[in-house]
XYZ file of C-alpha atoms in Angstrom:
237
model
C -58.411 -22.471 30.756
C -58.614 -23.560 27.403
C -57.260 -20.478 26.044
C -55.247 -19.723 26.927
C -53.597 -22.999 26.544
C -54.994 -22.185 23.335
C -52.623 -19.078 22.675
C -49.711 -21.206 24.229
C -50.076 -23.512 21.739
C -50.495 -21.029 19.188
C -46.936 -19.247 20.008
C -44.291 -21.348 19.573
C -45.691 -22.310 15.868
C -45.684 -17.797 15.523
C -41.308 -17.714 16.720
C -41.005 -21.073 14.211
C -42.394 -19.147 11.338
C -40.970 -15.776 11.712
C -37.205 -17.992 12.817
C -37.712 -19.484 8.729
C -38.745 -16.029 7.623
C -35.346 -14.843 9.248
C -33.626 -17.194 8.050
C -34.591 -17.140 4.521
C -34.274 -13.535 4.612
C -30.780 -14.159 5.408
C -30.387 -16.516 3.488
C -31.489 -14.497 0.271
C -29.024 -11.204 1.340
C -26.351 -13.917 1.286
C -27.362 -14.563 -2.182
C -28.043 -11.175 -3.911
C -25.542 -8.169 -1.810
C -21.942 -10.451 -3.740
C -24.377 -10.400 -6.967
C -25.166 -7.334 -6.433
C -22.474 -5.617 -5.311
C -20.749 -7.068 -7.580
C -22.315 -5.785 -11.016
C -22.576 -2.288 -9.040
C -19.395 -1.721 -9.289
C -18.751 -3.773 -12.792
C -21.335 -0.826 -13.793
C -20.161 1.343 -11.943
C -16.173 1.105 -13.936
C -17.420 0.604 -17.109
C -19.806 3.721 -16.788
C -16.203 6.058 -15.504
C -13.974 4.819 -18.187
C -16.881 5.393 -21.029
C -17.709 8.702 -19.485
C -13.613 9.370 -19.730
C -13.136 7.732 -22.816
C -15.758 8.477 -25.570
C -15.557 11.753 -25.374
C -11.455 11.687 -26.885
C -13.115 10.012 -29.692
C -13.563 12.028 -32.755
C -17.042 11.709 -33.633
C -16.547 10.426 -37.310
C -15.481 7.456 -36.065
C -18.166 6.527 -32.705
C -20.495 4.719 -33.211
C -22.799 6.775 -31.364
C -22.624 9.518 -33.535
C -24.448 6.880 -36.232
C -26.955 5.691 -33.846
C -28.687 9.075 -32.774
C -27.968 10.154 -36.797
C -29.569 7.584 -38.565
C -32.047 5.729 -35.826
C -33.017 9.052 -33.982
C -32.074 7.928 -31.010
C -29.687 9.541 -27.750
C -27.885 6.076 -27.189
C -25.025 5.228 -25.855
C -23.220 1.896 -26.593
C -22.304 0.291 -23.023
C -18.305 -0.698 -22.753
C -17.537 1.180 -25.771
C -14.954 3.101 -23.296
C -14.130 0.018 -22.614
C -13.265 -1.441 -25.806
C -11.159 1.479 -27.528
C -9.275 1.065 -24.331
C -8.646 -2.027 -24.570
C -7.511 -2.143 -28.311
C -4.999 0.974 -27.471
C -3.051 -0.701 -24.756
C -2.987 -4.067 -26.784
C -1.620 -1.579 -29.517
C 0.926 -0.166 -27.689
C 2.078 -3.169 -26.045
C 2.739 -4.405 -29.947
C 4.700 -1.524 -31.168
C 6.826 -1.135 -27.613
C 7.759 -4.859 -28.101
C 9.272 -4.155 -31.542
C 12.695 -2.716 -31.981
C 11.245 1.286 -32.076
C 9.133 0.714 -29.555
C 11.880 -0.619 -27.334
C 13.649 2.378 -28.273
C 10.900 4.795 -28.031
C 10.337 3.825 -24.190
C 13.683 3.601 -23.340
C 14.118 7.334 -24.715
C 11.113 8.640 -22.750
C 12.152 6.580 -19.551
C 15.509 8.470 -20.515
C 13.735 11.415 -20.027
C 12.560 10.750 -17.381
C 15.685 10.659 -15.528
C 15.533 14.053 -15.158
C 13.246 15.058 -13.341
C 13.609 14.108 -9.685
C 10.412 13.825 -8.618
C 8.821 12.476 -11.548
C 11.531 9.556 -11.694
C 10.583 8.076 -8.341
C 7.455 7.553 -8.992
C 7.684 6.801 -12.305
C 10.477 3.757 -11.170
C 7.667 3.333 -7.987
C 4.780 2.701 -10.370
C 6.795 0.366 -12.628
C 8.571 -1.774 -9.820
C 4.458 -2.214 -8.647
C 3.053 -2.995 -11.870
C 6.117 -5.548 -13.249
C 6.307 -7.436 -9.950
C 2.125 -7.667 -10.059
C 2.016 -8.845 -13.587
C 4.895 -10.180 -15.243
C 4.949 -13.874 -14.938
C 8.203 -15.002 -13.428
C 7.092 -12.626 -10.254
C 7.142 -13.991 -6.845
C 4.760 -11.941 -5.082
C 2.530 -13.223 -3.145
C 3.198 -16.488 -3.769
C 2.155 -18.160 -1.047
C 0.874 -18.028 1.868
C 1.457 -18.548 6.016
C 1.808 -17.300 9.272
C 4.131 -15.370 11.750
C 3.613 -14.386 15.042
C 2.900 -11.134 15.205
C 2.249 -8.349 17.048
C 3.880 -10.959 19.597
C 5.069 -14.477 20.710
C 2.239 -16.501 20.259
C -0.557 -14.618 18.076
C -0.163 -15.716 14.235
C -0.923 -13.819 11.738
C -1.327 -14.576 8.055
C 0.477 -12.980 5.508
C 2.504 -13.385 2.937
C 5.438 -14.436 1.363
C 7.204 -11.592 -1.528
C 10.674 -13.135 -2.255
C 13.864 -14.734 -0.246
C 15.402 -11.185 1.532
C 18.667 -9.719 -0.562
C 21.425 -7.460 -0.874
C 22.258 -5.257 2.120
C 19.311 -6.203 4.336
C 20.080 -9.994 4.204
C 24.046 -8.996 5.222
C 22.961 -7.533 8.167
C 20.280 -9.466 8.783
C 22.590 -12.833 8.114
C 20.783 -16.367 7.866
C 18.161 -17.426 5.556
C 14.615 -15.269 5.839
C 12.118 -14.360 3.709
C 9.973 -11.109 2.410
C 6.755 -11.227 3.985
C 3.490 -8.943 3.181
C 1.418 -8.751 6.504
C -2.356 -7.410 5.059
C -4.599 -5.785 7.362
C -8.523 -6.762 7.539
C -10.631 -6.034 5.938
C -8.380 -3.912 3.755
C -5.570 -5.947 2.377
C -4.431 -3.787 0.730
C -2.389 -1.915 2.992
C -0.005 -3.841 5.890
C 3.437 -3.704 6.696
C 6.513 -5.003 5.105
C 8.539 -8.061 7.613
C 11.772 -9.296 7.089
C 11.383 -12.964 8.905
C 13.455 -16.389 9.511
C 12.587 -18.655 7.429
C 12.111 -21.459 10.505
C 10.075 -18.844 11.403
C 7.117 -19.248 9.517
C 5.187 -21.894 9.048
C 3.644 -22.076 5.665
C -0.179 -22.677 4.791
C -0.933 -25.492 2.280
C -4.460 -23.191 1.363
C -4.085 -20.905 -1.468
C -3.675 -16.597 -1.994
C -7.143 -16.391 -2.485
C -8.408 -18.430 -0.282
C -5.929 -16.986 2.753
C -7.064 -13.680 0.838
C -10.703 -14.073 1.101
C -9.695 -15.873 4.916
C -7.782 -11.688 5.692
C -10.802 -9.938 3.682
C -13.730 -11.201 6.184
C -12.049 -11.129 9.102
C -12.465 -14.796 9.389
C -15.956 -14.907 8.776
C -15.856 -17.113 5.357
C -13.300 -20.101 6.331
C -11.498 -21.726 3.289
C -11.873 -25.491 3.151
C -9.150 -28.182 4.324
C -5.936 -28.896 2.759
C -3.313 -31.579 3.384
C -0.283 -30.296 6.234
C 2.789 -31.175 5.255
C 4.562 -34.463 7.004
C 6.015 -32.695 9.349
C 2.409 -30.959 10.607
C 3.449 -26.910 9.752
C 3.398 -27.320 6.719
C 6.427 -27.078 3.726
C 9.199 -24.790 3.402
C 8.879 -21.526 1.725
C 9.721 -21.895 -1.456
C 13.317 -20.819 -3.059
């Protein structure tokens, strides 16, 4: 009797220890996994750029050549390709900002305009980069809620612009272009044209809304103040 009662007393304590160890383990995973994945991705990107760019550098201008020659070490400077790539892109940007550079760009675009398939691909790519990089762009300027895929079910979307041109004339009224991303990959999704009165603008930053989408609702952003009418602010025009 005494032995069985003693075992019963030990069993809860063992369960408590294992529960704590399991909690500590998952806490450690939450801390180390994002760091490890970030470092791994950074290393992969740097290695990929180095492997692509460094072989294009003439040996006389490559620091790795002199390291091997004078130190006798077969060692490649990590990140050298990234530095070279950033430098070259910056120099190209400075060149195209000038009169001669703009003329060269116009001539190149005129040449591409004569190539049917290449022309379409170039214009699409250029438009995407202009939309993402230029400061005056309206891309992903607000996080909103839209009713999708049916009435009463809401999804997070992002306002990209006000509907213009033929679409505005055909639809009538004020509409906005919204991008509805998929989970957990927000780079794919749907383009919707939604009446302004049918969307609810969120006060959370776009970054928080993206985190919410990627995590499938697991990572919840902090509380944000709601607009006076309880539905957030009206979409920016």
